[in-house]
Amino acid sequence: MVPALASLLWACAALAAGPTPDLPPAQSQFQPPSSIFPLEVPLEAAYSARAGEPLRQFGYDLFLSAGDATGGIEAAPGAIQGDYVLNTGDALLVTLRGQKSFSKRFTVDRNGQLVVDDLRPLTAAGLTLDALRRELAAAVTATWPSTDAFASLAEVRRIGVLVTGAVHRPGRQEISAFATVLDALSAAGGVERGGSLRAVRLIRAGGTIAVDLYALQIAGTAGNADMPLRDGDRLFVPPLGATVAVAGAVKRPGIYELPPSGGPLSAAELRDLAGGPLRPGRGRFLRFGIGAAGEETAEQIADADAKLFGDGDLLMFAPQREDRRAEVRLEGHVLRPGPRAWTQAKTLEELLSRADLRPGPYLPFAVLESTTPATAARDLRPVDLSAVLNGHDRRRLAEGDTLFVLGASDIDFLTSEPVLALLRGERQPPQDACPGLVALARVLAAAPDGPLATGPQARAAATLTGARTPCPAIFTTVPDLLPLALGHSVLRLTGVQRPGFYPVAGSREPGAESAGTHEAIVESEVPHYELIGHVRHPGTRRLTVGATLRKTLSDGKALKRDVYPLLGIVERYDRRTLTRVHLPFSPQEVAAGRADRGLVDGDRIHLFAADDIRSLMKPGSSAMEAADTEDEPPMLAGLLDPAIVAVIGERTVQLRGAVRDPGGYPVADRTSLASLVAAAGGLSADADPAAAELTESNGKRSAIDLTRDGARSIAPGDALRINPRPQALEARAVAIEGAVRRPGRYDVGRGETLSSLIARAGGLMEDAYPAGAVLTRESERHREKEQFQRQARELERTLALEVEKGEPVKAENVALARQLAAQLRGAEPLGRVVVEADPAVLRTRPDLDPLLEPDDRIVIPKRPLTVAVSGEVLHPTAAQFVSGKTAEDYLNEAGGTTRDADAGRSFLVLPDGRARPLALSSWNHRADVIPPGSILVVPRDPRPFDGLDAAKAIGNILSQLAITAASVSVIAR
C-alpha cells in the first residue's frame, strides 16, 4: 500500500475544503493528589491571614495516599486465626491425605454451605474456622477411613459499605471483610477538608456509633476508627464543625476542629493540642476572637485554664522571654566558632587565645560587635588582635558581645574586582552582589565627596587589578563590616606580596579627612619588583643584589602547575626615556636553566594561566581581534593592560592540523617545535609527525619531520601544520540489511564497493531480489531536502507574483498552493540512490559497482509477489504480480482512474528506484514490462492550479513527492 506521505499528497484538495474540528481531550478518570488536596482552602486562607503565618487544617494528611486506595487492607489468609467466623464468599483450601488425596479450593455458597467433592454439604456460614475444621474431619473420616483433612482460608470475602457525606468518592465501596472504618474512608478517597474528622457516624442496624479520628492522630488510640465493618454498614461524614487555630511558638501550629459535644477549650488545652510549646518556660497567650458585629478583638489571657476559646477563635502563643543571657560569641576565622560562657570570658584576653585561631589569621584588624546601652543599637569597633594575644588589650566584654576574626581570604576580598569597581565610581553593585557590597555602595552614595569615594585611596585603586573572588561569608553575616574595614585600611602598593587594602585597628574612621596615625597610601622607596598573575604567591618583593628571573621563579617552583609555559612578560620602566618596555621571556626556558634575565627596580613580571591564553587566542584570530570584537571580550583581555594584550598578539604563532588543541600560541622568541606541540596538548591520535609543514613569516615553506626535527625552532608570525595520516577506514560504518546471510553494520575502507560489502555479508540469500535493492545516502537526502525547500520557495514566489500582477486567482487555489508548499517543507526525503546490486552483473560490469560512503544503508529485499497501484485510482491496492500483465490490467484491478486523474502523465517506479513514463491512452498499445515490486503511479491533474504560472512546476512537485512515497513503500516491504 502507498504510505501516508503519498496519501496526504493525493488528499490536498480535500484538506483545502475546510479544517477538521478539534477533538476534545480525553478526561482522566482520577485526579492527582495535588488536586484532591489543594494547598490552600478558604478556611486555611482566612486563618493564615489573621495569624500572619501559614496554617493548615490538622488531620487531613492522614488520607494523602488515599487517591489510589483499592479498598482497604487485605489480611493474609494464612495469618487468620481459628476464631474467624465464616460467611458467604469465603474461599477455603481443602487438602486430603490418605486413602483419598487432593488439594482443591472451595467457596462458601449463597446458602452458607461448603460443598467438597464426594462429601455431604457442610453448613459453614456462622461457624468459626476451627469448628469447620472439626466438621470437615468428621465427614472425611466417615467417608474415607485413614484419611486426614486440612482446611485453611484461601480468600477473604468482600463486603459492601456505603460511604456518604464529605468524602472525595462517595458511594458503595467493596472492601475486605477485615476492613475498618479508616479503611473504608481511605477507599472513598479520604475526608474532604470541608468534612468533619471528629463526628464521623457509623450506622449499623438502626443504631449510630460516633468515630473521632483525632484520637488516633493525637494520642495514638484508635478508638472506634479500627472497628471492623460488616456488610451493609453505612458511614456518613458530616460537614466540618466549629474550628479554632493555634499559631506561634508551638510544635504543631494549625487549625483544629472542636469536639462536637464539648464546650469551649482553654488556652492550655489548645497549646497541648498543638503539640506543646517549642521551648520550655512560661508563655504568653493572646486570643483573637470574632465579635457579634464581625470585628476581631485581641485579648491577653491571664488564666491559661479558663475555657474561653470557641468557634473562629485564634490563639497566638509566644514564650515569655526569648533572650539569651550570660553569653558572648567568637565568630569568623576560628576553629570553633559559636557561643562562649560570659562567666569564663569576661575580657577579650579570656575570650581569644592563639589555640582558637585557624591557620592564616589577620592579626592587625578584627571587629567587636556590642550593644550601646543608651540606644540598644549594635555597634562595630576595631580590635588589634596582636595586642589582645600579647596581653596589651584587656577590655571587658558585655553580655551578648561578638568578636569577628578575619582571615587572609577576607582581606583579599577588600581588593577584589567588585570592590574596586565601586571605588572607581560604579555606585550600583551587581544584582547578585552580597550584602557587604550593598552596604559599601550605600556608604559611598551617602558620602559621594568623602575620602572613601574620592580620596587618594580611591584614585590609586583605579590602577589596581583585582581578583574575581567570591564574597566571603563574614561580609554576608555582617554587611557593615566591609565598609568599616575599608575605612580603617591603608593602601599598600609595595612591600607586600599582593598590593591592596590592609585594615589596621586605630586607622582613620570612615569619613575622616586624614589617615590618623597611619598613612592612607604606603609605597616604599626600597628597590622592589612585583610578581603578577599565575604564580603561587603574587605581590611585591624587595629587590636584592643579583636578582634574576630564574632566582625569582625558584627554578619553576614559584609557578602554578597550569602556567602558560611559552610566554611571560617583564614590564620595565625606563627612567632615561620615561617609557615602558615589554621584554618577553619563556617561563619554560627560565625554569629549565636555559635562559635568564636580570631584574631592575620597578620590574613587573607577568605570568599567565594556560586556560586564559587559550580563551584570549581564539583559533584563526589574533589576540587584539579577540579583545576588540563586539562580543564580550575574554576575561583576561578585560583585566590586562592593552599594551600587554598587544604584545601577546604580536608574538603569536599558528598551530593547525592534527593536534589536540589547535590555534594561536604566543611565544617569547624562537621556540622549539616540540615545546609548541606540547603546549597544544600533544599530537592527536591520527597525526603523522613525519608530514608536518612549517610556513615562515617571510613566506618560505618547508617540510618538517617532528621525529627528527623536534628541536628546530619557530618564531613569532610563523605557522606550523601537522598533517593527519591517511585513513584506511571511513570514520563511520555502513549498514546492510535484508536478504543477505550476515546482515549488520560493517566498517569499510576508502574506495570499498557494494559488491565487496555483499561478499563480506556472506552473499545473497536464495530468495533475494537484487533488482529492488535500496541504497540510501545521507548526502543525497540533504540534496533532496534542499530541492524541496527550493521548490517550496519558488511556488510561494510565483504565487506572490500572480497576486501582485492582479491576475484572477481563486482563493481555494491560493490556499491549496500554500498547503502544498508547507507539505514540501515538511517532507523528509530518503536520499535513495539507484544502484545495480546483482553480484553477477557487477562482476562483468565493474564500472556499475558503486563506491560506498559513511552511513550508507543498503537493503536487499526478498522477491516480492505484488505490483502496487497508487495515486488517482478508485481503490489503491497491491495487485498480484503475473508475468505478462499490462499496466491497464493492473489499473483495472484498482478500479480504474478517478475523475481527477491525469492518465497521460502516469509513470512506473521500478524496484530499483528508477521511474519511467507509461502510455495509457487508448490509441497507444505499447507493451511495458512491469517487474514485481514496481509501483504504478497515476498523478493528479493539476487543473485546480489553472491560472497560475506555476502549473508546470506543480506537476514536477507532485511527481517528486510521489517518487519519494514510492521509495518509502519499497523499503517498508
Coordinates of C-alpha atoms in Angstrom, one line a residue, residues 288-779:
F288 CA -8.1 36.9 68.7
G289 CA -11.9 36.5 68.8
I290 CA -14.7 37.5 66.4
G291 CA -17.3 39.8 67.9
A292 CA -21.0 39.9 67.3
A293 CA -20.7 42.5 64.6
G294 CA -17.9 40.6 62.9
E295 CA -15.0 42.6 64.2
E296 CA -11.8 41.0 65.5
T297 CA -10.6 41.8 69.0
A298 CA -7.4 40.9 70.8
E299 CA -7.3 39.8 74.5
Q300 CA -4.4 38.9 76.7
I301 CA -5.2 35.6 78.6
A302 CA -4.0 35.6 82.2
D303 CA -5.6 32.3 83.2
A304 CA -4.5 29.6 80.9
D305 CA -7.1 27.2 82.2
A306 CA -10.1 29.4 81.5
K307 CA -12.3 27.9 78.8
L308 CA -12.6 30.9 76.5
F309 CA -11.8 29.6 73.0
G310 CA -14.8 28.7 70.8
D311 CA -15.6 28.7 67.1
G312 CA -13.5 31.0 65.0
D313 CA -11.0 32.0 67.8
L314 CA -7.3 32.2 67.2
L315 CA -4.6 31.6 69.9
M316 CA -1.2 33.2 69.5
F317 CA 1.4 31.7 71.8
A318 CA 4.8 33.1 72.5
P319 CA 7.4 32.4 75.2
Q320 CA 7.6 34.9 78.0
R321 CA 11.3 35.6 77.2
E322 CA 13.4 34.6 74.2
D323 CA 16.6 36.4 75.0
R324 CA 19.9 34.6 75.9
R325 CA 21.9 35.6 78.9
A326 CA 25.5 35.2 80.0
E327 CA 26.8 34.6 76.5
V328 CA 29.5 36.1 74.3
R329 CA 30.4 34.8 70.8
L330 CA 33.5 34.2 68.8
E331 CA 33.0 34.1 65.0
G332 CA 34.9 34.1 61.8
H333 CA 38.4 32.7 61.2
V334 CA 38.5 30.5 64.3
L335 CA 38.5 26.7 64.8
R336 CA 35.3 26.5 66.9
P337 CA 33.0 29.5 66.1
G338 CA 30.0 30.0 68.3
P339 CA 28.9 31.0 71.8
R340 CA 31.0 31.1 74.9
A341 CA 30.1 31.4 78.6
W342 CA 30.4 35.0 79.6
T343 CA 31.3 34.0 83.2
Q344 CA 34.5 32.4 81.8
A345 CA 35.3 35.0 79.1
K346 CA 34.6 38.5 80.6
T347 CA 37.6 40.1 78.7
L348 CA 39.0 39.9 75.2
E349 CA 42.1 38.1 76.5
E350 CA 39.9 35.4 78.1
L351 CA 37.8 35.0 75.0
L352 CA 40.6 34.5 72.5
S353 CA 43.9 32.6 72.5
R354 CA 46.2 31.5 69.8
A355 CA 44.8 28.0 70.1
D356 CA 41.4 29.3 68.9
L357 CA 42.7 30.7 65.6
R358 CA 42.7 28.8 62.3
P359 CA 45.9 29.0 60.1
G360 CA 46.4 32.3 58.4
P361 CA 44.5 34.8 60.7
Y362 CA 44.8 38.5 60.0
L363 CA 46.0 40.0 63.3
P364 CA 46.2 43.8 62.7
F365 CA 42.4 44.1 62.5
A366 CA 39.3 42.4 64.0
V367 CA 35.8 43.7 64.9
L368 CA 34.0 43.7 68.2
E369 CA 30.2 43.9 67.9
S370 CA 28.5 45.1 71.1
T371 CA 25.3 46.8 72.2
T372 CA 25.2 50.5 73.1
P373 CA 23.4 50.8 76.4
A374 CA 21.8 54.2 75.6
T375 CA 20.3 53.3 72.2
A376 CA 20.3 49.4 72.3
A377 CA 21.8 49.6 68.8
R378 CA 24.6 47.3 67.7
D379 CA 28.0 48.9 67.4
L380 CA 31.1 47.7 65.5
R381 CA 34.6 48.7 66.9
P382 CA 38.1 47.7 65.5
V383 CA 40.3 45.4 67.6
D384 CA 44.0 44.8 67.3
L385 CA 44.3 41.0 67.7
S386 CA 48.1 41.2 68.1
A387 CA 47.5 43.4 71.2
V388 CA 44.9 41.0 72.5
L389 CA 47.2 38.0 72.1
N390 CA 50.1 39.8 73.7
G391 CA 48.1 40.8 76.7
H392 CA 48.0 44.6 75.9
D393 CA 44.2 44.8 75.3
R394 CA 42.2 43.6 78.3
R395 CA 39.0 45.4 77.7
R396 CA 35.9 44.0 79.3
L397 CA 33.1 42.3 77.4
A398 CA 29.4 42.7 78.0
E399 CA 26.8 40.0 77.7
G400 CA 25.9 39.5 74.0
D401 CA 29.2 40.8 72.6
T402 CA 30.7 39.1 69.5
L403 CA 34.3 39.2 68.3
F404 CA 34.8 38.6 64.5
V405 CA 38.2 37.4 63.4
L406 CA 39.2 37.8 59.7
G407 CA 41.4 35.6 57.6
A408 CA 43.6 36.1 54.5
S409 CA 40.8 35.4 52.1
D410 CA 38.6 38.1 53.8
I411 CA 41.4 40.6 53.5
D412 CA 41.9 39.7 49.8
F413 CA 38.3 40.5 49.0
L414 CA 38.9 44.1 50.0
T415 CA 40.9 44.4 46.8
S416 CA 38.7 42.3 44.6
E417 CA 37.3 43.5 41.3
P418 CA 33.7 44.1 42.7
V419 CA 35.0 46.3 45.5
L420 CA 37.4 48.2 43.2
A421 CA 34.6 48.8 40.7
L422 CA 32.5 50.5 43.4
L423 CA 35.5 52.6 44.4
R424 CA 36.1 53.6 40.7
G425 CA 32.7 55.1 40.6
E426 CA 30.2 52.4 39.8
R427 CA 27.7 53.1 42.6
Q428 CA 25.3 50.3 41.7
P429 CA 26.5 46.8 42.8
P430 CA 25.7 43.8 40.6
Q431 CA 22.2 42.2 41.0
D432 CA 23.7 39.1 42.7
A433 CA 26.0 41.1 45.0
C434 CA 26.4 40.0 48.6
P435 CA 25.1 42.2 51.4
G436 CA 28.6 43.5 52.1
L437 CA 28.8 45.1 48.7
V438 CA 25.3 46.5 49.0
A439 CA 26.4 48.1 52.3
L440 CA 29.5 49.6 50.7
A441 CA 27.5 51.0 47.9
R442 CA 25.1 52.6 50.4
V443 CA 28.0 54.2 52.3
L444 CA 29.6 55.6 49.1
A445 CA 26.3 57.0 48.0
A446 CA 25.7 58.7 51.3
A447 CA 29.1 60.5 51.2
P448 CA 29.9 60.9 47.5
D449 CA 32.6 63.5 48.3
G450 CA 34.1 61.7 51.2
P451 CA 37.6 60.2 51.3
L452 CA 36.4 56.7 50.8
A453 CA 34.7 57.7 47.5
T454 CA 37.1 60.4 46.1
G455 CA 40.2 60.4 48.3
P456 CA 43.7 59.4 47.3
Q457 CA 43.0 55.7 48.0
A458 CA 40.1 55.7 45.6
R459 CA 42.2 57.4 42.9
A460 CA 45.0 54.9 43.5
A461 CA 42.7 52.0 43.5
A462 CA 41.7 52.8 39.9
T463 CA 45.2 51.4 38.8
L464 CA 44.9 48.2 40.7
T465 CA 43.9 44.8 39.2
G466 CA 41.5 42.9 41.4
A467 CA 40.7 39.2 41.5
R468 CA 37.2 37.9 40.9
T469 CA 36.9 36.0 44.2
P470 CA 33.5 35.1 45.7
C471 CA 32.2 37.2 48.6
P472 CA 33.3 35.7 52.0
A473 CA 30.6 34.6 54.3
I474 CA 31.6 37.1 57.0
F475 CA 30.5 40.0 54.8
T476 CA 27.2 38.3 54.3
T477 CA 26.7 37.8 58.0
V478 CA 27.9 41.3 59.0
P479 CA 27.4 43.5 55.9
D480 CA 28.6 46.7 57.6
L481 CA 32.0 45.1 58.3
L482 CA 33.1 45.6 54.7
P483 CA 32.9 49.4 54.6
L484 CA 34.3 49.5 58.2
A485 CA 37.4 47.5 57.1
L486 CA 37.9 49.7 54.1
G487 CA 37.6 52.8 56.2
H488 CA 40.4 51.6 58.5
S489 CA 42.6 50.4 55.7
V490 CA 45.9 51.6 54.3
L491 CA 46.6 51.1 50.6
R492 CA 50.0 49.3 50.3
L493 CA 51.4 49.4 46.9
T494 CA 54.8 47.9 47.6
G495 CA 56.5 45.9 50.3
V496 CA 53.7 43.2 50.3
Q497 CA 53.1 40.2 48.2
R498 CA 49.7 41.4 47.0
P499 CA 49.2 45.2 46.6
G500 CA 45.9 46.3 48.0
F501 CA 43.9 47.4 51.1
Y502 CA 45.1 46.3 54.5
P503 CA 42.9 47.4 57.5
V504 CA 44.6 48.4 60.8
A505 CA 42.9 48.9 64.1
G506 CA 43.2 52.6 65.1
S507 CA 43.3 53.8 61.5
R508 CA 41.1 56.5 60.2
E509 CA 37.4 56.2 60.7
P510 CA 35.0 56.2 57.7
G511 CA 34.5 59.8 56.6
A512 CA 37.5 61.2 58.4
E513 CA 39.7 63.8 56.5
S514 CA 43.1 62.3 57.5
A515 CA 44.6 59.0 57.9
G516 CA 45.2 59.5 61.6
T517 CA 48.3 57.7 62.9
H518 CA 48.6 55.7 59.6
E519 CA 49.3 56.9 56.0
A520 CA 46.5 56.4 53.6
I521 CA 48.9 55.1 50.8
V522 CA 52.2 53.3 51.6
E523 CA 54.8 52.9 48.9
S524 CA 58.3 52.0 49.9
E525 CA 61.4 53.7 48.3
V526 CA 63.3 50.4 48.7
P527 CA 64.1 48.8 45.4
H528 CA 61.5 46.2 44.6
Y529 CA 59.9 44.1 41.8
E530 CA 56.4 42.7 41.5
L531 CA 55.1 39.2 40.5
I532 CA 51.7 39.4 38.8
G533 CA 49.4 36.7 37.5
H534 CA 49.6 32.9 37.7
V535 CA 52.2 32.3 40.4
R536 CA 51.8 30.8 43.8
H537 CA 52.5 34.0 45.8
P538 CA 51.9 37.1 43.7
G539 CA 52.9 40.5 45.1
T540 CA 55.8 42.9 45.7
R541 CA 59.2 41.8 46.8
R542 CA 62.4 43.5 47.8
L543 CA 65.0 43.6 45.0
T544 CA 68.2 42.1 46.2
V545 CA 71.6 42.3 44.5
G546 CA 71.9 40.0 41.6
A547 CA 68.2 39.2 41.4
T548 CA 67.2 37.4 38.2
L549 CA 64.2 35.7 36.7
R550 CA 65.5 32.3 37.4
K551 CA 66.0 33.1 41.1
T552 CA 62.6 34.8 41.3
L553 CA 60.8 31.8 39.9
S554 CA 62.8 29.5 42.1
D555 CA 63.6 27.2 39.1
G556 CA 59.9 27.0 38.4
K557 CA 58.7 26.2 42.0
A558 CA 57.0 29.6 42.3
L559 CA 54.9 28.9 39.2
K560 CA 51.4 27.3 39.4
R561 CA 51.0 23.9 37.8
D562 CA 49.0 25.2 34.8
V563 CA 51.0 28.3 34.0
Y564 CA 51.4 29.1 30.3
P565 CA 55.0 27.9 29.5
L566 CA 55.9 29.7 26.3
L567 CA 55.5 33.4 27.2
G568 CA 55.9 35.7 30.2
I569 CA 56.5 39.4 30.0
V570 CA 58.7 41.7 32.1
E571 CA 57.2 45.1 32.1
R572 CA 60.1 47.6 32.7
Y573 CA 60.0 51.4 33.2
D574 CA 63.0 53.1 31.5
R575 CA 63.8 56.2 33.6
R576 CA 66.0 57.7 30.9
T577 CA 63.4 57.7 28.2
L578 CA 60.4 57.8 30.5
T579 CA 58.8 54.9 28.6
R580 CA 57.6 51.4 29.3
V581 CA 59.2 48.5 27.5
H582 CA 57.9 44.9 27.4
L583 CA 60.5 42.1 27.5
P584 CA 59.2 38.7 26.6
F585 CA 60.7 35.5 28.1
S586 CA 59.9 31.8 28.1
P587 CA 59.0 30.6 31.6
Q588 CA 59.8 27.1 30.4
E589 CA 63.3 28.0 29.3
V590 CA 63.9 30.0 32.5
A591 CA 62.8 27.1 34.8
A592 CA 65.0 24.7 32.8
G593 CA 68.0 26.9 33.3
R594 CA 68.5 27.6 29.6
A595 CA 67.6 31.3 29.8
D596 CA 67.7 34.0 32.4
R597 CA 67.4 37.8 32.7
G598 CA 68.5 40.2 35.4
L599 CA 65.9 42.3 37.2
V600 CA 65.9 46.1 38.0
D601 CA 64.0 48.3 40.3
G602 CA 60.3 48.5 39.5
D603 CA 60.1 45.5 37.2
R604 CA 56.7 43.8 36.9
I605 CA 56.8 40.2 35.9
H606 CA 53.6 39.0 34.2
L607 CA 52.7 35.2 34.2
F608 CA 49.6 33.8 32.6
A609 CA 47.4 30.8 33.0
A610 CA 47.2 28.4 30.1
D611 CA 43.4 28.5 30.0
D612 CA 43.4 32.3 29.9
I613 CA 45.8 32.3 27.0
R614 CA 43.6 29.8 25.1
S615 CA 40.5 31.9 25.8
L616 CA 42.3 35.0 24.6
M617 CA 43.7 33.4 21.5
K618 CA 40.7 32.3 19.6
P619 CA 41.6 30.0 16.7
G620 CA 42.1 31.9 13.5
S621 CA 42.2 35.3 15.1
S622 CA 44.8 37.4 16.9
A623 CA 44.7 38.4 20.5
M624 CA 43.9 42.0 19.5
E625 CA 40.9 40.8 17.4
A626 CA 39.7 38.7 20.3
A627 CA 39.8 41.6 22.6
D628 CA 38.2 44.1 20.1
T629 CA 35.3 42.0 18.9
E630 CA 31.8 43.3 19.5
D631 CA 31.1 40.2 21.6
E632 CA 32.1 40.2 25.3
P633 CA 35.9 40.0 25.4
P634 CA 37.7 37.3 27.3
M635 CA 38.1 37.9 31.0
L636 CA 41.9 38.1 30.6
A637 CA 41.7 40.8 27.9
G638 CA 39.4 42.8 30.2
L639 CA 41.9 42.7 33.1
L640 CA 45.2 43.2 31.3
D641 CA 46.8 46.4 30.1
P642 CA 46.0 46.8 26.4
A643 CA 49.7 47.1 25.8
I644 CA 50.2 43.6 27.3
V645 CA 47.5 42.2 25.1
A646 CA 49.1 43.8 22.1
V647 CA 52.5 42.1 22.9
I648 CA 50.7 38.8 23.2
G649 CA 49.1 39.2 19.8
E650 CA 52.3 40.3 18.1
R651 CA 54.2 37.2 19.3
T652 CA 51.7 34.6 18.2
V653 CA 52.4 31.5 16.1
Q654 CA 49.6 29.4 14.5
L655 CA 49.5 25.7 15.1
R656 CA 47.0 23.8 12.9
G657 CA 46.1 20.3 12.0
A658 CA 46.4 17.1 14.0
V659 CA 47.0 18.4 17.5
R660 CA 44.7 18.2 20.4
D661 CA 44.1 22.0 20.8
P662 CA 45.0 23.8 17.5
G663 CA 45.0 27.6 17.5
G664 CA 47.2 30.6 18.2
Y665 CA 50.1 30.3 20.7
P666 CA 52.1 33.3 21.8
V667 CA 55.9 32.6 22.2
A668 CA 58.7 34.7 23.7
D669 CA 61.2 34.3 20.9
R670 CA 62.3 31.4 18.8
T671 CA 60.8 28.3 20.5
S672 CA 61.3 24.6 19.7
L673 CA 58.7 22.8 17.7
A674 CA 58.5 20.1 20.4
S675 CA 57.7 22.7 23.1
L676 CA 55.0 24.3 20.9
V677 CA 53.3 20.9 20.3
A678 CA 53.4 20.1 24.0
A679 CA 51.7 23.4 24.8
A680 CA 48.9 22.4 22.4
G681 CA 48.3 19.1 24.4
G682 CA 50.4 17.0 22.1
L683 CA 49.7 15.3 18.8
S684 CA 46.3 13.8 18.2
A685 CA 45.9 10.0 17.6
D686 CA 45.7 10.5 13.8
A687 CA 48.8 12.7 13.5
D688 CA 51.6 12.0 11.1
P689 CA 54.7 13.6 12.7
A690 CA 56.8 12.9 9.6
A691 CA 54.5 15.1 7.5
A692 CA 54.5 18.5 9.1
E693 CA 54.7 21.7 7.3
L694 CA 56.4 25.0 8.5
T695 CA 55.5 28.3 6.9
E696 CA 57.7 31.2 8.0
S697 CA 56.6 34.8 8.2
N698 CA 58.6 35.6 5.0
G699 CA 56.6 33.1 3.0
K700 CA 59.2 30.3 3.0
R701 CA 57.7 26.9 3.4
S702 CA 59.5 23.7 4.3
A703 CA 58.6 20.1 5.2
I704 CA 59.3 19.0 8.7
D705 CA 59.7 15.6 10.3
L706 CA 59.0 16.1 14.0
T707 CA 60.6 12.8 14.9
R708 CA 63.9 14.2 13.6
D709 CA 63.5 18.0 13.7
G710 CA 61.7 18.5 17.0
A711 CA 64.5 20.7 18.3
R712 CA 64.0 23.1 15.3
S713 CA 62.7 26.5 16.4
I714 CA 59.7 28.5 15.3
A715 CA 59.5 32.3 15.6
P716 CA 56.5 34.7 16.1
G717 CA 54.5 35.1 13.0
D718 CA 55.3 31.6 11.7
A719 CA 52.7 28.8 11.2
L720 CA 53.0 25.0 11.7
R721 CA 50.7 22.5 10.3
I722 CA 50.6 18.8 11.4
N723 CA 49.1 16.7 8.7
P724 CA 47.0 13.6 9.7
R725 CA 47.7 10.1 8.4
P726 CA 45.6 8.9 5.5
Q727 CA 42.8 7.0 7.0
A728 CA 42.4 3.4 5.8
L729 CA 38.9 3.2 7.2
E730 CA 36.0 5.5 6.9
A731 CA 35.1 7.4 10.1
R732 CA 31.6 5.8 10.2
A733 CA 30.2 2.3 9.3
V734 CA 27.7 1.3 6.6
A735 CA 24.7 -1.0 7.2
I736 CA 23.4 -3.8 5.0
E737 CA 20.1 -5.4 5.8
G738 CA 17.5 -7.8 4.3
A739 CA 18.2 -10.9 2.3
V740 CA 21.9 -11.4 3.0
R741 CA 23.4 -14.1 5.1
R742 CA 25.1 -11.9 7.7
P743 CA 23.3 -8.5 7.9
G744 CA 24.6 -5.7 10.2
R745 CA 27.0 -2.8 10.3
Y746 CA 30.4 -3.0 8.6
D747 CA 33.5 -0.8 8.8
V748 CA 34.5 0.0 5.3
G749 CA 37.8 1.2 3.8
R750 CA 38.2 4.1 1.4
G751 CA 37.3 3.0 -2.1
E752 CA 35.3 0.0 -1.0
T753 CA 32.4 -1.0 -3.3
L754 CA 28.9 -2.5 -2.9
S755 CA 30.0 -5.9 -4.3
S756 CA 32.7 -6.3 -1.7
L757 CA 30.3 -5.5 1.1
I758 CA 27.8 -8.0 -0.2
A759 CA 30.6 -10.6 -0.3
R760 CA 31.6 -9.7 3.3
A761 CA 28.0 -10.1 4.4
G762 CA 28.0 -13.8 3.1
G763 CA 26.4 -13.1 -0.2
L764 CA 22.7 -13.0 -1.1
M765 CA 20.0 -15.4 0.1
E766 CA 18.2 -17.7 -2.4
D767 CA 15.1 -15.5 -2.2
A768 CA 17.0 -12.2 -2.5
Y769 CA 15.7 -9.7 -5.1
P770 CA 18.8 -7.5 -6.1
A771 CA 16.7 -5.7 -8.7
G772 CA 14.9 -4.0 -5.8
A773 CA 18.0 -3.1 -3.8
V774 CA 17.6 0.2 -1.9
L775 CA 20.7 2.3 -1.1
T776 CA 20.0 5.4 0.9
R777 CA 22.7 8.1 1.4
E778 CA 22.9 11.0 3.7
S779 CA 24.4 13.4 1.2

